[in-house]
Amino acid sequence: MVGANAPALAQADFETAAPYAILMDHESGAILYQRGADERVEPASMAKLMTVAVALDLVRQGALDLEDTIQISEHAWRTGGAPARGTTMFAELGSRVRVDDLLHSTIIQSGNDATIALAEGIAGSETAFAGLMNQFAIEIGLKNSHFTNPSGLPDPEMYSTVRDLALLARYIIREFPDYYPVFSEEAFEWNGIYQRNRNDLVGQLGIDGLKTGSTNAAGHGVVVSTTEGERRLVGVVHGLATAQQRTDDMRRLITWGTTSFERLPAFAEGSIIGHASVYGGADSQVGLVGERGVDIFLLRGNRQCLRGNITYRMPILPPVKRGDQIAHLNIFCDDQLVQAVPLYAAEDVEVGGIVRRATDALWELAFGWLPF
């Protein structure tokens, strides 16, 4: 079956005041709930997650060391420090601060001065660092985000979606397991200044990160992850009127996600779940697999309603690379779409020869569809 690449889930079993929300299974990427998930939003301080991801990737490559020090420029001090009256680590103008401390401040207390200093120390300027953020976003599969500064300070040209923010959080958890525990630290004390984690959900309902954000225009949002129950979930809500409403709605979403579903193992890791047609490829089809194993999460007591299909956007054109996300496995209960699992190419498919391309072209011309 063919169709849109991002199916919309019907949401009869949960309601949120958030205009933008998503709940994702960390292991498989399956979507359990979404509302306005692909609408562009101002990310506010949740944009700092991308700054952290870029910096930690450079540490992993050896291009940056946690013990390196970065000087606090006048721009970082004036724009993000005490004079700005925003969230800050109160770093002194001209002082040098370790990368590790700048990252702790960025993650725990959302220090704008720390975040700007990181960007300047890595790339020379906020603008140059934003270029790194956008390049990295493309590399890790964020499809609807554009960053113009590292801190999330308001800019009409900066946007993301709650889906992209969830995918970014999932990337950080998966790729930086040794550093991820910093997100769950209750406070950060530096230079005699003690500041509590601005994510007040940390420590509740198994939540061990990640980041809050708010501006007058965007409202209040938060990205969290929890290990409560049988699996890790990543959730995002955004656009709420108050910080308390943000906290309450995320508690409700996490509680619903961790208590309302039963887990049914469906496909082992590497199992071919289905096939998709490739137009003009050396092979006419490509196998589809989950990112890892695929489990189905059904609302408790609804095992008898289960059915599913695979959708993807036509035409799929070669070359197709193994690991490309090209389809979704859609799980229905009584004609209601309750779960969407991303599917990936199981192998490479190169461009076909002239005979194959001509044959596929004739099929499309004659029937408007391709052979399965």
Short mmCIF file of C-alpha atoms in Angstrom, two decimals:
data_model
loop_
_atom_site.label_atom_id
_atom_site.label_comp_id
_atom_site.label_asym_id
_atom_site.label_seq_id
_atom_site.Cartn_x
_atom_site.Cartn_y
_atom_site.Cartn_z
CA MET A 1 0.00 0.00 0.00
CA VAL A 2 1.26 3.51 -0.71
CA GLY A 3 0.51 6.76 1.07
CA ALA A 4 1.88 9.61 3.12
CA ASN A 5 5.15 9.11 4.96
CA ALA A 6 3.90 10.52 8.27
CA PRO A 7 0.44 9.13 9.03
CA ALA A 8 -1.76 10.96 11.51
CA LEU A 9 -2.83 9.03 14.60
CA ALA A 10 -6.36 9.23 15.86
CA GLN A 11 -6.29 10.19 19.54
CA ALA A 12 -9.53 9.11 21.19
CA ASP A 13 -7.97 7.87 24.42
CA PHE A 14 -6.01 10.91 25.57
CA GLU A 15 -6.52 14.67 25.53
CA THR A 16 -4.00 17.41 26.19
CA ALA A 17 -4.25 21.17 26.34
CA ALA A 18 -0.96 21.36 24.43
CA PRO A 19 -1.44 22.29 20.77
CA TYR A 20 1.80 20.43 19.99
CA ALA A 21 2.59 17.08 21.57
CA ILE A 22 4.18 13.72 20.82
CA LEU A 23 4.93 10.49 22.68
CA MET A 24 7.52 8.19 21.12
CA ASP A 25 8.87 4.76 22.00
CA HIS A 26 12.62 5.26 22.34
CA GLU A 27 13.67 1.83 21.15
CA SER A 28 11.70 1.60 17.90
CA GLY A 29 10.71 5.20 17.21
CA ALA A 30 7.05 4.14 17.21
CA ILE A 31 4.64 7.02 17.76
CA LEU A 32 2.03 6.37 20.45
CA TYR A 33 0.50 9.84 20.47
CA GLN A 34 0.83 12.99 18.41
CA ARG A 35 -0.90 16.32 18.01
CA GLY A 36 0.44 19.04 15.74
CA ALA A 37 3.67 17.03 15.65
CA ASP A 38 4.91 18.44 12.34
CA GLU A 39 3.79 22.04 12.73
CA ARG A 40 6.65 24.52 13.05
CA VAL A 41 7.16 25.97 16.51
CA GLU A 42 9.66 28.25 18.18
CA PRO A 43 11.85 25.79 20.13
CA ALA A 44 12.89 28.31 22.82
CA SER A 45 15.53 26.85 25.16
CA MET A 46 14.81 23.33 23.91
CA ALA A 47 17.08 24.37 21.01
CA LYS A 48 19.93 23.94 23.50
CA LEU A 49 19.56 20.18 22.99
CA MET A 50 21.04 20.64 19.51
CA THR A 51 23.90 22.71 20.94
CA VAL A 52 24.64 19.91 23.40
CA ALA A 53 24.45 17.27 20.65
CA VAL A 54 26.90 19.15 18.40
CA ALA A 55 29.35 19.70 21.26
CA LEU A 56 29.22 16.09 22.46
CA ASP A 57 29.71 14.84 18.92
CA LEU A 58 32.88 16.94 18.68
CA VAL A 59 34.05 15.50 22.00
CA ARG A 60 33.41 12.01 20.64
CA GLN A 61 35.47 12.82 17.54
CA GLY A 62 38.34 14.16 19.64
CA ALA A 63 37.99 17.68 18.20
CA LEU A 64 36.92 19.05 21.58
CA ASP A 65 37.89 18.03 25.13
CA LEU A 66 35.73 18.36 28.22
CA GLU A 67 38.75 19.85 30.04
CA ASP A 68 39.30 22.55 27.40
CA THR A 69 38.52 26.07 28.58
CA ILE A 70 36.63 28.77 26.69
CA GLN A 71 36.78 32.48 27.39
CA ILE A 72 33.56 34.33 28.19
CA SER A 73 33.34 37.07 25.58
CA GLU A 74 31.59 40.39 26.08
CA HIS A 75 28.88 39.19 23.70
CA ALA A 76 28.28 36.00 25.71
CA TRP A 77 28.30 37.96 28.98
CA ARG A 78 26.07 40.79 27.80
CA THR A 79 23.63 38.69 25.73
CA GLY A 80 23.40 35.64 27.97
CA GLY A 81 24.88 36.64 31.32
CA ALA A 82 23.69 38.64 34.29
CA PRO A 83 23.08 41.88 32.29
CA ALA A 84 20.51 40.06 30.12
CA ARG A 85 18.39 39.02 33.14
CA GLY A 86 17.74 35.60 31.62
CA THR A 87 18.84 32.13 32.65
CA THR A 88 22.58 32.31 33.28
CA MET A 89 25.49 30.62 35.02
CA PHE A 90 26.83 34.09 36.02
CA ALA A 91 30.21 33.56 34.34
CA GLU A 92 32.45 36.59 34.71
CA LEU A 93 33.42 38.62 31.66
CA GLY A 94 36.83 37.49 30.38
CA SER A 95 37.00 34.41 32.60
CA ARG A 96 37.79 30.97 31.19
CA VAL A 97 35.37 28.12 31.86
CA ARG A 98 35.77 24.40 31.22
CA VAL A 99 33.73 22.86 28.41
CA ASP A 100 32.35 20.35 30.92
CA ASP A 101 31.06 23.17 33.16
CA LEU A 102 29.56 25.01 30.19
CA LEU A 103 27.72 21.83 29.18
CA HIS A 104 26.49 21.24 32.72
CA SER A 105 25.15 24.78 32.89
CA THR A 106 23.50 24.49 29.46
CA ILE A 107 21.78 21.24 30.41
CA ILE A 108 20.84 21.82 34.06
CA GLN A 109 20.21 25.54 34.48
CA SER A 110 19.82 26.52 30.82
CA GLY A 111 22.58 29.11 31.06
CA ASN A 112 22.46 31.33 27.99
CA ASP A 113 25.95 32.68 28.65
CA ALA A 114 27.29 29.11 28.84
CA THR A 115 25.57 28.13 25.61
CA ILE A 116 26.78 31.19 23.70
CA ALA A 117 30.32 30.69 25.01
CA LEU A 118 30.27 27.07 23.83
CA ALA A 119 29.18 28.16 20.36
CA GLU A 120 31.83 30.88 20.12
CA GLY A 121 34.55 28.59 21.42
CA ILE A 122 33.68 25.88 18.92
CA ALA A 123 32.87 27.87 15.78
CA GLY A 124 33.96 31.46 16.44
CA SER A 125 30.48 32.98 16.44
CA GLU A 126 26.85 32.13 17.08
CA THR A 127 26.10 32.41 13.37
CA ALA A 128 28.86 29.99 12.39
CA PHE A 129 27.78 27.56 15.10
CA ALA A 130 24.17 27.73 13.87
CA GLY A 131 25.50 26.48 10.54
CA LEU A 132 26.95 23.46 12.36
CA MET A 133 23.62 22.92 14.11
CA ASN A 134 21.72 22.88 10.82
CA GLN A 135 24.22 20.56 9.16
CA PHE A 136 24.04 18.18 12.11
CA ALA A 137 20.23 18.30 12.09
CA ILE A 138 20.24 17.05 8.51
CA GLU A 139 22.76 14.32 9.31
CA ILE A 140 20.67 12.87 12.14
CA GLY A 141 17.39 13.00 10.22
CA LEU A 142 15.60 16.10 11.50
CA LYS A 143 13.43 17.14 8.58
CA ASN A 144 11.76 20.34 9.72
CA SER A 145 14.16 22.35 11.88
CA HIS A 146 16.25 25.46 11.31
CA PHE A 147 18.49 26.98 13.97
CA THR A 148 19.84 30.52 14.01
CA ASN A 149 21.43 30.61 17.46
CA PRO A 150 22.59 28.07 20.06
CA SER A 151 20.50 29.23 23.02
CA GLY A 152 16.96 29.40 21.65
CA LEU A 153 16.63 33.14 22.19
CA PRO A 154 13.72 34.39 20.03
CA ASP A 155 14.37 34.69 16.30
CA PRO A 156 11.65 34.61 13.63
CA GLU A 157 13.86 32.46 11.39
CA MET A 158 14.37 29.69 13.96
CA TYR A 159 11.91 26.80 14.13
CA SER A 160 11.53 23.13 14.88
CA THR A 161 8.70 20.64 15.50
CA VAL A 162 7.88 18.47 18.47
CA ARG A 163 8.65 15.44 16.30
CA ASP A 164 12.13 16.73 15.54
CA LEU A 165 12.70 17.62 19.20
CA ALA A 166 11.73 14.07 20.21
CA LEU A 167 14.05 12.60 17.59
CA LEU A 168 16.85 14.86 18.82
CA ALA A 169 16.30 13.74 22.41
CA ARG A 170 16.26 10.11 21.29
CA TYR A 171 19.57 10.67 19.48
CA ILE A 172 21.22 12.17 22.57
CA ILE A 173 20.04 9.33 24.81
CA ARG A 174 21.23 6.67 22.37
CA GLU A 175 24.52 8.19 21.25
CA PHE A 176 25.85 9.72 24.47
CA PRO A 177 24.92 7.28 27.26
CA ASP A 178 27.94 8.22 29.38
CA TYR A 179 27.02 11.90 29.45
CA TYR A 180 23.24 11.61 29.47
CA PRO A 181 23.04 11.20 33.29
CA VAL A 182 23.93 14.90 33.57
CA PHE A 183 20.35 15.64 32.47
CA SER A 184 19.02 14.02 35.64
CA GLU A 185 21.25 15.88 38.10
CA GLU A 186 19.13 17.84 40.57
CA ALA A 187 21.37 20.90 40.63
CA PHE A 188 24.62 22.42 39.42
CA GLU A 189 26.97 24.27 41.73
CA TRP A 190 29.72 26.30 40.09
CA ASN A 191 31.87 29.16 41.33
CA GLY A 192 29.94 29.20 44.62
CA ILE A 193 26.56 29.51 42.89
CA TYR A 194 23.99 26.76 43.43
CA GLN A 195 21.15 26.43 40.91
CA ARG A 196 18.52 23.72 40.71
CA ASN A 197 17.62 21.84 37.53
CA ARG A 198 15.06 23.94 35.67
CA ASN A 199 13.29 20.76 34.55
CA ASP A 200 11.07 20.23 37.60
CA LEU A 201 9.85 16.88 36.22
CA VAL A 202 13.24 15.21 36.72
CA GLY A 203 12.90 12.48 39.33
CA GLN A 204 9.15 12.10 38.87
CA LEU A 205 7.51 9.15 37.06
CA GLY A 206 10.93 7.77 36.08
CA ILE A 207 11.83 10.96 34.18
CA ASP A 208 15.60 11.43 33.83
CA GLY A 209 15.80 14.41 31.41
CA LEU A 210 15.80 16.43 29.16
CA LYS A 211 14.94 20.17 28.71
CA THR A 212 12.36 22.89 29.28
CA GLY A 213 11.84 26.00 27.19
CA SER A 214 9.58 29.03 27.10
CA THR A 215 9.18 32.46 25.53
CA ASN A 216 6.29 34.87 25.54
CA ALA A 217 5.46 34.05 21.93
CA ALA A 218 6.04 30.28 22.00
CA GLY A 219 4.52 29.46 25.37
CA HIS A 220 5.88 26.75 27.63
CA GLY A 221 7.31 23.44 26.43
CA VAL A 222 9.34 20.51 27.69
CA VAL A 223 11.13 17.46 26.29
CA VAL A 224 11.34 14.51 28.68
CA SER A 225 12.30 10.87 28.74
CA THR A 226 11.15 8.24 31.20
CA THR A 227 12.08 4.65 31.98
CA GLU A 228 8.87 4.09 33.93
CA GLY A 229 7.18 0.81 33.01
CA GLU A 230 8.51 -1.71 30.50
CA ARG A 231 10.27 0.67 28.12
CA ARG A 232 11.80 4.12 27.67
CA LEU A 233 9.52 6.79 26.24
CA VAL A 234 10.32 10.25 24.89
CA GLY A 235 7.64 12.91 25.19
CA VAL A 236 7.28 16.55 24.13
CA VAL A 237 4.55 19.08 24.87
CA HIS A 238 4.74 22.70 23.75
CA GLY A 239 2.68 25.86 23.45
CA LEU A 240 1.11 25.78 26.92
CA ALA A 241 0.09 28.94 28.76
CA THR A 242 1.99 28.38 32.02
CA ALA A 243 4.88 26.37 33.41
CA GLN A 244 2.47 24.59 35.77
CA GLN A 245 0.21 23.58 32.88
CA ARG A 246 3.28 22.26 31.05
CA THR A 247 4.24 20.17 34.06
CA ASP A 248 0.72 18.86 34.64
CA ASP A 249 0.11 17.94 30.99
CA MET A 250 3.42 16.12 30.67
CA ARG A 251 2.70 14.17 33.87
CA ARG A 252 -0.63 13.10 32.40
CA LEU A 253 0.90 12.14 29.04
CA ILE A 254 3.65 10.07 30.65
CA THR A 255 1.25 8.39 33.05
CA TRP A 256 -1.08 7.50 30.18
CA GLY A 257 1.80 6.20 28.05
CA THR A 258 3.30 4.04 30.78
CA THR A 259 0.09 2.52 32.13
CA SER A 260 -2.36 2.22 29.23
CA PHE A 261 -0.52 -0.11 26.85
CA GLU A 262 0.49 -3.74 26.72
CA ARG A 263 3.55 -4.74 24.74
CA LEU A 264 3.31 -7.44 22.05
CA PRO A 265 6.60 -8.53 20.41
CA ALA A 266 6.00 -8.54 16.65
CA PHE A 267 9.24 -8.60 14.60
CA ALA A 268 12.75 -9.48 15.70
CA GLU A 269 15.60 -7.13 14.88
CA GLY A 270 16.53 -7.45 11.19
CA SER A 271 13.30 -9.23 10.21
CA ILE A 272 11.86 -8.22 6.84
CA ILE A 273 8.46 -6.71 7.63
CA GLY A 274 7.45 -5.96 4.03
CA HIS A 275 8.69 -4.59 0.72
CA ALA A 276 8.47 -1.31 -1.16
CA SER A 277 8.67 -0.83 -4.92
CA VAL A 278 11.67 1.05 -6.31
CA TYR A 279 11.15 2.92 -9.58
CA GLY A 280 14.00 2.34 -12.03
CA GLY A 281 16.16 0.40 -9.59
CA ALA A 282 18.46 -2.53 -10.23
CA ASP A 283 15.95 -4.39 -8.04
CA SER A 284 12.24 -3.68 -8.31
CA GLN A 285 11.73 -3.92 -4.56
CA VAL A 286 13.55 -3.21 -1.33
CA GLY A 287 12.99 -5.02 1.96
CA LEU A 288 11.76 -3.03 4.95
CA VAL A 289 12.95 -3.48 8.53
CA GLY A 290 12.50 -1.72 11.84
CA GLU A 291 15.35 0.28 13.32
CA ARG A 292 15.62 -2.49 15.89
CA GLY A 293 13.03 -5.07 16.86
CA VAL A 294 9.43 -3.94 16.46
CA ASP A 295 6.96 -4.28 19.30
CA ILE A 296 3.30 -3.38 19.07
CA PHE A 297 1.79 -1.36 21.89
CA LEU A 298 -1.96 -1.83 22.20
CA LEU A 299 -4.32 -0.21 24.66
CA ARG A 300 -5.00 -2.86 27.28
CA GLY A 301 -7.85 -5.21 26.45
CA ASN A 302 -7.80 -4.55 22.70
CA ARG A 303 -5.84 -7.49 21.29
CA GLN A 304 -8.74 -8.63 19.10
CA CYS A 305 -8.88 -5.39 17.10
CA LEU A 306 -5.36 -5.61 15.66
CA ARG A 307 -4.56 -5.08 11.98
CA GLY A 308 -1.83 -3.23 10.11
CA ASN A 309 -0.50 -2.01 6.79
CA ILE A 310 2.63 -0.44 5.31
CA THR A 311 2.56 2.98 3.67
CA TYR A 312 5.20 4.93 1.79
CA ARG A 313 5.33 7.85 -0.58
CA MET A 314 5.69 6.96 -4.26
CA PRO A 315 7.79 6.91 -6.25
CA ILE A 316 10.85 5.65 -4.38
CA LEU A 317 13.79 6.47 -6.64
CA PRO A 318 17.23 4.87 -6.62
CA PRO A 319 19.80 4.93 -5.30
CA VAL A 320 18.33 3.66 -2.04
CA LYS A 321 20.83 3.25 0.79
CA ARG A 322 20.53 0.69 3.54
CA GLY A 323 19.11 2.45 6.59
CA ASP A 324 17.13 5.09 4.67
CA GLN A 325 13.79 5.68 6.38
CA ILE A 326 11.25 5.20 3.57
CA ALA A 327 8.02 3.76 5.00
CA HIS A 328 5.78 3.28 8.05
CA LEU A 329 4.16 0.23 9.58
CA ASN A 330 0.72 1.43 10.71
CA ILE A 331 -1.14 -0.40 13.46
CA PHE A 332 -4.93 -0.07 13.63
CA CYS A 333 -7.50 -0.94 16.26
CA ASP A 334 -11.09 -0.86 15.06
CA ASP A 335 -10.05 1.32 12.09
CA GLN A 336 -8.29 3.76 14.41
CA LEU A 337 -4.58 4.30 13.76
CA VAL A 338 -2.94 3.79 17.14
CA GLN A 339 0.75 3.37 16.32
CA ALA A 340 3.10 4.30 13.48
CA VAL A 341 6.51 2.62 13.29
CA PRO A 342 9.20 3.96 10.93
CA LEU A 343 10.62 1.37 8.53
CA TYR A 344 14.03 1.42 6.87
CA ALA A 345 15.62 0.00 3.74
CA ALA A 346 17.17 -3.39 4.49
CA GLU A 347 19.70 -3.16 1.66
CA ASP A 348 21.11 -0.87 -1.01
CA VAL A 349 19.31 -0.57 -4.35
CA GLU A 350 21.34 1.00 -7.14
CA VAL A 351 20.05 2.64 -10.31
CA GLY A 352 18.89 -0.01 -12.77
CA GLY A 353 19.96 -0.49 -16.36
CA ILE A 354 18.18 1.07 -19.29
CA VAL A 355 15.87 -1.94 -19.78
CA ARG A 356 14.70 -1.85 -16.16
CA ARG A 357 14.13 1.91 -16.27
CA ALA A 358 12.23 1.65 -19.54
CA THR A 359 10.04 -1.18 -18.23
CA ASP A 360 9.15 0.75 -15.08
CA ALA A 361 8.40 3.85 -17.15
CA LEU A 362 5.97 1.85 -19.31
CA TRP A 363 4.21 0.49 -16.21
CA GLU A 364 3.81 4.00 -14.83
CA LEU A 365 2.60 5.39 -18.18
CA ALA A 366 0.10 2.57 -18.73
CA PHE A 367 -1.23 2.06 -15.21
CA GLY A 368 -0.06 4.97 -13.07
CA TRP A 369 1.47 2.56 -10.56
CA LEU A 370 4.49 0.33 -10.25
CA PRO A 371 4.67 -3.47 -9.97
CA PHE A 372 4.92 -4.87 -6.46
#
